[in-house]
């Protein structure tokens, strides 16, 4: 039998399950981007609030393009199991915050109506870096326009994606879609309503949530005694830091009661996460893809890669952070990366690298350049990125580049064995990857060229060993 509302009562007593009525109330949150991360992070925070008796935090989940996931969740009444596993042990939980589900690509009207619903108080987003498009802005605007015309209150729209100043970026995207040279009076009124009634807080979310695997599905079935086609695995650690800027100011205290950090200073946490966690994740993902190591734990388990990542964060990232406890954060990250329960695929993390790297590496490289300090670790990572564009690992196994820029990246990298320096220059000339200040910087180009040569001639592992030996 499947996990669903009817079978919930049959679960073992040690599995935390929802104790609130999931049928009597309308959802208060519309979430765009119904992937694994949201379901093992914000949905579990909202589950806490619902369990405490506040019925306004049920979720109307929106898959942007994937009907298969939405259909699987619908078949289970929005229920799924989450394995929380780390050095402290393993526990299973079934959050119940997901009440309704639709697919934006095929059920747009239903999504707009959800945003415009009187019960909706929040819209949260995990649509990935590449999802911030005019089409997203139009979807949000349609719902907001209907709210305004109906005389409904404004709402909080919280981006939870890995973008610097994500709340500001979301607000600018929405306003740009309406503030055109021929803005009509009604649109001007909508713009004013959005400015005065809606809130776009910046936020930082942190939890490692790998894509679901058959192993996790099998473990869920064993633990539950039921079939669960939407189960997930995650770590014990989680963090959500959000700016104290809400359409309803009382939400700040509610979120804090569930363990969320509400602050005026999201930036220091955001930049640390982007550059330390996400930046080293990208480096390890590319290293793993090229060397044939399947998981992040496979990479960090190698002493030379662990030392490389430790030094990358400590020597080239930390000097440019405002988060004061960066050393503790770095050490915690190293331990989290090695969690044996998290089979976090390197190819999953390497997905959309062209959209991720600009947020994660260039600020640290530019900081090192400004201080006249070494940038070897990032230069080696950039060299591995170029090697990655060959689409075949060092054992001859082919892999696909899952990236919106895959064709242009592979075109740049195709000739790197015969014309390595030209390929390095072509990659580094991409301002969309490196920004204008770094794209033609001579010292950066020289060091990436050097490490690319070492990677091609001796392999990634040998290049890392060489770097560790020359800079003790």
PDB file of N, CA and C in Angstrom, residues 274-349:
ATOM      1  N   UNK A 274      26.992  31.155  -0.081  1.00  0.00           N
ATOM      2  CA  UNK A 274      27.250  31.115  -1.518  1.00  0.00           C
ATOM      3  C   UNK A 274      28.702  30.780  -1.824  1.00  0.00           C
ATOM      4  N   UNK A 275      29.615  31.390  -1.086  1.00  0.00           N
ATOM      5  CA  UNK A 275      31.040  31.250  -1.437  1.00  0.00           C
ATOM      6  C   UNK A 275      31.711  30.061  -0.759  1.00  0.00           C
ATOM      7  N   UNK A 276      31.259  29.728   0.458  1.00  0.00           N
ATOM      8  CA  UNK A 276      31.889  28.603   1.158  1.00  0.00           C
ATOM      9  C   UNK A 276      31.198  27.291   0.818  1.00  0.00           C
ATOM     10  N   UNK A 277      29.918  27.174   1.155  1.00  0.00           N
ATOM     11  CA  UNK A 277      29.223  25.922   0.867  1.00  0.00           C
ATOM     12  C   UNK A 277      29.055  25.727  -0.640  1.00  0.00           C
ATOM     13  N   UNK A 278      28.363  26.656  -1.280  1.00  0.00           N
ATOM     14  CA  UNK A 278      28.059  26.478  -2.699  1.00  0.00           C
ATOM     15  C   UNK A 278      29.309  26.546  -3.565  1.00  0.00           C
ATOM     16  N   UNK A 279      30.234  27.430  -3.227  1.00  0.00           N
ATOM     17  CA  UNK A 279      31.462  27.542  -4.020  1.00  0.00           C
ATOM     18  C   UNK A 279      32.299  26.282  -3.962  1.00  0.00           C
ATOM     19  N   UNK A 280      32.462  25.724  -2.756  1.00  0.00           N
ATOM     20  CA  UNK A 280      33.241  24.488  -2.644  1.00  0.00           C
ATOM     21  C   UNK A 280      32.455  23.303  -3.193  1.00  0.00           C
ATOM     22  N   UNK A 281      31.119  23.333  -3.086  1.00  0.00           N
ATOM     23  CA  UNK A 281      30.298  22.297  -3.702  1.00  0.00           C
ATOM     24  C   UNK A 281      30.529  22.235  -5.205  1.00  0.00           C
ATOM     25  N   UNK A 282      30.523  23.404  -5.854  1.00  0.00           N
ATOM     26  CA  UNK A 282      30.758  23.429  -7.303  1.00  0.00           C
ATOM     27  C   UNK A 282      32.134  22.883  -7.641  1.00  0.00           C
ATOM     28  N   UNK A 283      33.148  23.283  -6.878  1.00  0.00           N
ATOM     29  CA  UNK A 283      34.505  22.797  -7.138  1.00  0.00           C
ATOM     30  C   UNK A 283      34.574  21.281  -6.995  1.00  0.00           C
ATOM     31  N   UNK A 284      33.999  20.756  -5.910  1.00  0.00           N
ATOM     32  CA  UNK A 284      34.026  19.304  -5.698  1.00  0.00           C
ATOM     33  C   UNK A 284      33.214  18.555  -6.743  1.00  0.00           C
ATOM     34  N   UNK A 285      32.079  19.138  -7.138  1.00  0.00           N
ATOM     35  CA  UNK A 285      31.234  18.480  -8.143  1.00  0.00           C
ATOM     36  C   UNK A 285      31.990  18.316  -9.452  1.00  0.00           C
ATOM     37  N   UNK A 286      32.708  19.359  -9.862  1.00  0.00           N
ATOM     38  CA  UNK A 286      33.463  19.298 -11.111  1.00  0.00           C
ATOM     39  C   UNK A 286      34.642  18.335 -10.982  1.00  0.00           C
ATOM     40  N   UNK A 287      35.318  18.381  -9.829  1.00  0.00           N
ATOM     41  CA  UNK A 287      36.414  17.438  -9.578  1.00  0.00           C
ATOM     42  C   UNK A 287      35.891  16.004  -9.632  1.00  0.00           C
ATOM     43  N   UNK A 288      34.764  15.754  -8.961  1.00  0.00           N
ATOM     44  CA  UNK A 288      34.198  14.413  -8.942  1.00  0.00           C
ATOM     45  C   UNK A 288      33.763  13.944 -10.314  1.00  0.00           C
ATOM     46  N   UNK A 289      33.133  14.849 -11.081  1.00  0.00           N
ATOM     47  CA  UNK A 289      32.672  14.476 -12.424  1.00  0.00           C
ATOM     48  C   UNK A 289      33.835  14.080 -13.319  1.00  0.00           C
ATOM     49  N   UNK A 290      34.924  14.847 -13.259  1.00  0.00           N
ATOM     50  CA  UNK A 290      36.067  14.580 -14.135  1.00  0.00           C
ATOM     51  C   UNK A 290      36.857  13.354 -13.678  1.00  0.00           C
ATOM     52  N   UNK A 291      36.942  13.128 -12.362  1.00  0.00           N
ATOM     53  CA  UNK A 291      37.736  11.994 -11.858  1.00  0.00           C
ATOM     54  C   UNK A 291      36.910  10.716 -11.722  1.00  0.00           C
ATOM     55  N   UNK A 292      35.596  10.800 -11.945  1.00  0.00           N
ATOM     56  CA  UNK A 292      34.761   9.610 -11.865  1.00  0.00           C
ATOM     57  C   UNK A 292      34.295   9.258 -10.469  1.00  0.00           C
ATOM     58  N   UNK A 293      34.355  10.215  -9.538  1.00  0.00           N
ATOM     59  CA  UNK A 293      33.818   9.975  -8.197  1.00  0.00           C
ATOM     60  C   UNK A 293      32.357  10.405  -8.196  1.00  0.00           C
ATOM     61  N   UNK A 294      31.441   9.527  -7.767  1.00  0.00           N
ATOM     62  CA  UNK A 294      30.021   9.811  -7.992  1.00  0.00           C
ATOM     63  C   UNK A 294      29.378  10.795  -7.024  1.00  0.00           C
ATOM     64  N   UNK A 295      29.895  10.857  -5.778  1.00  0.00           N
ATOM     65  CA  UNK A 295      29.209  11.634  -4.754  1.00  0.00           C
ATOM     66  C   UNK A 295      30.153  12.625  -4.079  1.00  0.00           C
ATOM     67  N   UNK A 296      29.563  13.659  -3.464  1.00  0.00           N
ATOM     68  CA  UNK A 296      30.358  14.619  -2.705  1.00  0.00           C
ATOM     69  C   UNK A 296      31.116  13.913  -1.580  1.00  0.00           C
ATOM     70  N   UNK A 297      30.466  12.963  -0.911  1.00  0.00           N
ATOM     71  CA  UNK A 297      31.151  12.231   0.159  1.00  0.00           C
ATOM     72  C   UNK A 297      32.340  11.441  -0.380  1.00  0.00           C
ATOM     73  N   UNK A 298      32.249  10.979  -1.643  1.00  0.00           N
ATOM     74  CA  UNK A 298      33.379  10.267  -2.268  1.00  0.00           C
ATOM     75  C   UNK A 298      34.561  11.212  -2.450  1.00  0.00           C
ATOM     76  N   UNK A 299      34.258  12.482  -2.714  1.00  0.00           N
ATOM     77  CA  UNK A 299      35.320  13.472  -2.925  1.00  0.00           C
ATOM     78  C   UNK A 299      35.947  13.897  -1.606  1.00  0.00           C
ATOM     79  N   UNK A 300      35.121  14.340  -0.655  1.00  0.00           N
ATOM     80  CA  UNK A 300      35.650  14.861   0.603  1.00  0.00           C
ATOM     81  C   UNK A 300      36.299  13.756   1.422  1.00  0.00           C
ATOM     82  N   UNK A 301      35.976  12.502   1.118  1.00  0.00           N
ATOM     83  CA  UNK A 301      36.607  11.379   1.800  1.00  0.00           C
ATOM     84  C   UNK A 301      38.057  11.153   1.401  1.00  0.00           C
ATOM     85  N   UNK A 302      38.480  11.773   0.294  1.00  0.00           N
ATOM     86  CA  UNK A 302      39.880  11.684  -0.128  1.00  0.00           C
ATOM     87  C   UNK A 302      40.683  12.775   0.590  1.00  0.00           C
ATOM     88  N   UNK A 303      41.753  12.424   1.308  1.00  0.00           N
ATOM     89  CA  UNK A 303      42.483  13.421   2.102  1.00  0.00           C
ATOM     90  C   UNK A 303      42.953  14.628   1.289  1.00  0.00           C
ATOM     91  N   UNK A 304      43.408  14.413   0.049  1.00  0.00           N
ATOM     92  CA  UNK A 304      43.927  15.559  -0.705  1.00  0.00           C
ATOM     93  C   UNK A 304      42.799  16.494  -1.140  1.00  0.00           C
ATOM     94  N   UNK A 305      41.632  15.950  -1.457  1.00  0.00           N
ATOM     95  CA  UNK A 305      40.507  16.815  -1.837  1.00  0.00           C
ATOM     96  C   UNK A 305      39.968  17.536  -0.604  1.00  0.00           C
ATOM     97  N   UNK A 306      39.906  16.814   0.532  1.00  0.00           N
ATOM     98  CA  UNK A 306      39.446  17.461   1.762  1.00  0.00           C
ATOM     99  C   UNK A 306      40.355  18.627   2.131  1.00  0.00           C
ATOM    100  N   UNK A 307      41.656  18.422   2.000  1.00  0.00           N
ATOM    101  CA  UNK A 307      42.594  19.507   2.333  1.00  0.00           C
ATOM    102  C   UNK A 307      42.459  20.660   1.336  1.00  0.00           C
ATOM    103  N   UNK A 308      42.263  20.341   0.068  1.00  0.00           N
ATOM    104  CA  UNK A 308      42.070  21.372  -0.956  1.00  0.00           C
ATOM    105  C   UNK A 308      40.844  22.224  -0.624  1.00  0.00           C
ATOM    106  N   UNK A 309      39.734  21.585  -0.272  1.00  0.00           N
ATOM    107  CA  UNK A 309      38.494  22.307   0.023  1.00  0.00           C
ATOM    108  C   UNK A 309      38.660  23.136   1.302  1.00  0.00           C
ATOM    109  N   UNK A 310      39.305  22.559   2.310  1.00  0.00           N
ATOM    110  CA  UNK A 310      39.557  23.274   3.564  1.00  0.00           C
ATOM    111  C   UNK A 310      40.354  24.547   3.294  1.00  0.00           C
ATOM    112  N   UNK A 311      41.374  24.447   2.461  1.00  0.00           N
ATOM    113  CA  UNK A 311      42.211  25.611   2.155  1.00  0.00           C
ATOM    114  C   UNK A 311      41.509  26.587   1.220  1.00  0.00           C
ATOM    115  N   UNK A 312      40.745  26.088   0.285  1.00  0.00           N
ATOM    116  CA  UNK A 312      39.963  26.960  -0.587  1.00  0.00           C
ATOM    117  C   UNK A 312      39.106  27.903   0.253  1.00  0.00           C
ATOM    118  N   UNK A 313      38.390  27.334   1.226  1.00  0.00           N
ATOM    119  CA  UNK A 313      37.505  28.141   2.061  1.00  0.00           C
ATOM    120  C   UNK A 313      38.295  29.042   3.009  1.00  0.00           C
ATOM    121  N   UNK A 314      39.320  28.483   3.642  1.00  0.00           N
ATOM    122  CA  UNK A 314      40.041  29.246   4.657  1.00  0.00           C
ATOM    123  C   UNK A 314      40.964  30.312   4.114  1.00  0.00           C
ATOM    124  N   UNK A 315      41.610  30.041   2.981  1.00  0.00           N
ATOM    125  CA  UNK A 315      42.617  30.966   2.460  1.00  0.00           C
ATOM    126  C   UNK A 315      42.084  31.947   1.420  1.00  0.00           C
ATOM    127  N   UNK A 316      41.116  31.520   0.619  1.00  0.00           N
ATOM    128  CA  UNK A 316      40.702  32.369  -0.504  1.00  0.00           C
ATOM    129  C   UNK A 316      39.273  32.897  -0.394  1.00  0.00           C
ATOM    130  N   UNK A 317      38.470  32.285   0.450  1.00  0.00           N
ATOM    131  CA  UNK A 317      37.084  32.747   0.608  1.00  0.00           C
ATOM    132  C   UNK A 317      36.914  33.535   1.899  1.00  0.00           C
ATOM    133  N   UNK A 318      37.341  32.962   3.020  1.00  0.00           N
ATOM    134  CA  UNK A 318      37.093  33.570   4.334  1.00  0.00           C
ATOM    135  C   UNK A 318      37.607  35.006   4.480  1.00  0.00           C
ATOM    136  N   UNK A 319      38.781  35.374   3.891  1.00  0.00           N
ATOM    137  CA  UNK A 319      39.252  36.745   4.083  1.00  0.00           C
ATOM    138  C   UNK A 319      38.300  37.822   3.578  1.00  0.00           C
ATOM    139  N   UNK A 320      37.309  37.442   2.796  1.00  0.00           N
ATOM    140  CA  UNK A 320      36.414  38.431   2.180  1.00  0.00           C
ATOM    141  C   UNK A 320      34.970  38.280   2.659  1.00  0.00           C
ATOM    142  N   UNK A 321      34.798  37.584   3.794  1.00  0.00           N
ATOM    143  CA  UNK A 321      33.468  37.383   4.357  1.00  0.00           C
ATOM    144  C   UNK A 321      33.258  38.292   5.564  1.00  0.00           C
ATOM    145  N   UNK A 322      32.002  38.620   5.810  1.00  0.00           N
ATOM    146  CA  UNK A 322      31.664  39.387   7.007  1.00  0.00           C
ATOM    147  C   UNK A 322      31.085  38.500   8.106  1.00  0.00           C
ATOM    148  N   UNK A 323      30.898  37.202   7.826  1.00  0.00           N
ATOM    149  CA  UNK A 323      30.414  36.273   8.859  1.00  0.00           C
ATOM    150  C   UNK A 323      31.566  35.968   9.809  1.00  0.00           C
ATOM    151  N   UNK A 324      31.425  36.332  11.067  1.00  0.00           N
ATOM    152  CA  UNK A 324      32.555  36.264  11.994  1.00  0.00           C
ATOM    153  C   UNK A 324      32.910  34.842  12.397  1.00  0.00           C
ATOM    154  N   UNK A 325      31.939  33.932  12.394  1.00  0.00           N
ATOM    155  CA  UNK A 325      32.217  32.557  12.824  1.00  0.00           C
ATOM    156  C   UNK A 325      32.537  31.649  11.643  1.00  0.00           C
ATOM    157  N   UNK A 326      33.227  32.190  10.652  1.00  0.00           N
ATOM    158  CA  UNK A 326      33.464  31.445   9.406  1.00  0.00           C
ATOM    159  C   UNK A 326      34.263  30.160   9.653  1.00  0.00           C
ATOM    160  N   UNK A 327      35.196  30.172  10.609  1.00  0.00           N
ATOM    161  CA  UNK A 327      36.025  28.972  10.834  1.00  0.00           C
ATOM    162  C   UNK A 327      35.168  27.808  11.329  1.00  0.00           C
ATOM    163  N   UNK A 328      34.256  28.092  12.258  1.00  0.00           N
ATOM    164  CA  UNK A 328      33.342  27.049  12.728  1.00  0.00           C
ATOM    165  C   UNK A 328      32.435  26.593  11.590  1.00  0.00           C
ATOM    166  N   UNK A 329      31.983  27.544  10.780  1.00  0.00           N
ATOM    167  CA  UNK A 329      31.112  27.219   9.648  1.00  0.00           C
ATOM    168  C   UNK A 329      31.845  26.318   8.658  1.00  0.00           C
ATOM    169  N   UNK A 330      33.103  26.657   8.357  1.00  0.00           N
ATOM    170  CA  UNK A 330      33.908  25.833   7.446  1.00  0.00           C
ATOM    171  C   UNK A 330      34.062  24.417   7.969  1.00  0.00           C
ATOM    172  N   UNK A 331      34.415  24.278   9.236  1.00  0.00           N
ATOM    173  CA  UNK A 331      34.640  22.947   9.802  1.00  0.00           C
ATOM    174  C   UNK A 331      33.341  22.131   9.818  1.00  0.00           C
ATOM    175  N   UNK A 332      32.230  22.803  10.090  1.00  0.00           N
ATOM    176  CA  UNK A 332      30.941  22.110  10.058  1.00  0.00           C
ATOM    177  C   UNK A 332      30.617  21.652   8.634  1.00  0.00           C
ATOM    178  N   UNK A 333      30.960  22.473   7.656  1.00  0.00           N
ATOM    179  CA  UNK A 333      30.713  22.098   6.263  1.00  0.00           C
ATOM    180  C   UNK A 333      31.507  20.860   5.874  1.00  0.00           C
ATOM    181  N   UNK A 334      32.774  20.808   6.270  1.00  0.00           N
ATOM    182  CA  UNK A 334      33.602  19.645   5.956  1.00  0.00           C
ATOM    183  C   UNK A 334      32.958  18.377   6.509  1.00  0.00           C
ATOM    184  N   UNK A 335      32.463  18.453   7.753  1.00  0.00           N
ATOM    185  CA  UNK A 335      31.804  17.289   8.363  1.00  0.00           C
ATOM    186  C   UNK A 335      30.509  16.955   7.630  1.00  0.00           C
ATOM    187  N   UNK A 336      29.746  17.988   7.251  1.00  0.00           N
ATOM    188  CA  UNK A 336      28.474  17.750   6.558  1.00  0.00           C
ATOM    189  C   UNK A 336      28.711  17.103   5.193  1.00  0.00           C
ATOM    190  N   UNK A 337      29.730  17.560   4.480  1.00  0.00           N
ATOM    191  CA  UNK A 337      30.028  16.998   3.162  1.00  0.00           C
ATOM    192  C   UNK A 337      30.316  15.500   3.249  1.00  0.00           C
ATOM    193  N   UNK A 338      30.852  15.058   4.389  1.00  0.00           N
ATOM    194  CA  UNK A 338      31.228  13.658   4.534  1.00  0.00           C
ATOM    195  C   UNK A 338      30.124  12.764   5.063  1.00  0.00           C
ATOM    196  N   UNK A 339      28.931  13.292   5.258  1.00  0.00           N
ATOM    197  CA  UNK A 339      27.813  12.499   5.785  1.00  0.00           C
ATOM    198  C   UNK A 339      27.563  11.303   4.864  1.00  0.00           C
ATOM    199  N   UNK A 340      27.762  10.073   5.366  1.00  0.00           N
ATOM    200  CA  UNK A 340      27.644   8.895   4.482  1.00  0.00           C
ATOM    201  C   UNK A 340      26.221   8.624   4.004  1.00  0.00           C
ATOM    202  N   UNK A 341      25.247   9.197   4.683  1.00  0.00           N
ATOM    203  CA  UNK A 341      23.853   8.973   4.278  1.00  0.00           C
ATOM    204  C   UNK A 341      23.453   9.852   3.086  1.00  0.00           C
ATOM    205  N   UNK A 342      24.220  10.908   2.832  1.00  0.00           N
ATOM    206  CA  UNK A 342      23.848  11.850   1.780  1.00  0.00           C
ATOM    207  C   UNK A 342      24.586  11.504   0.493  1.00  0.00           C
ATOM    208  N   UNK A 343      23.963  10.722  -0.332  1.00  0.00           N
ATOM    209  CA  UNK A 343      24.570  10.356  -1.611  1.00  0.00           C
ATOM    210  C   UNK A 343      24.267  11.481  -2.593  1.00  0.00           C
ATOM    211  N   UNK A 344      25.000  12.583  -2.420  1.00  0.00           N
ATOM    212  CA  UNK A 344      24.741  13.809  -3.186  1.00  0.00           C
ATOM    213  C   UNK A 344      25.547  13.739  -4.485  1.00  0.00           C
ATOM    214  N   UNK A 345      24.855  13.513  -5.572  1.00  0.00           N
ATOM    215  CA  UNK A 345      25.502  13.281  -6.864  1.00  0.00           C
ATOM    216  C   UNK A 345      26.290  14.502  -7.329  1.00  0.00           C
ATOM    217  N   UNK A 346      27.533  14.270  -7.748  1.00  0.00           N
ATOM    218  CA  UNK A 346      28.332  15.385  -8.261  1.00  0.00           C
ATOM    219  C   UNK A 346      27.716  15.956  -9.533  1.00  0.00           C
ATOM    220  N   UNK A 347      27.092  15.112 -10.328  1.00  0.00           N
ATOM    221  CA  UNK A 347      26.487  15.611 -11.569  1.00  0.00           C
ATOM    222  C   UNK A 347      25.222  16.419 -11.283  1.00  0.00           C
ATOM    223  N   UNK A 348      24.537  16.099 -10.182  1.00  0.00           N
ATOM    224  CA  UNK A 348      23.398  16.936  -9.798  1.00  0.00           C
ATOM    225  C   UNK A 348      23.884  18.332  -9.429  1.00  0.00           C
ATOM    226  N   UNK A 349      24.958  18.417  -8.652  1.00  0.00           N
ATOM    227  CA  UNK A 349      25.463  19.717  -8.215  1.00  0.00           C
ATOM    228  C   UNK A 349      26.099  20.482  -9.379  1.00  0.00           C
TER     229      UNK A 349
END
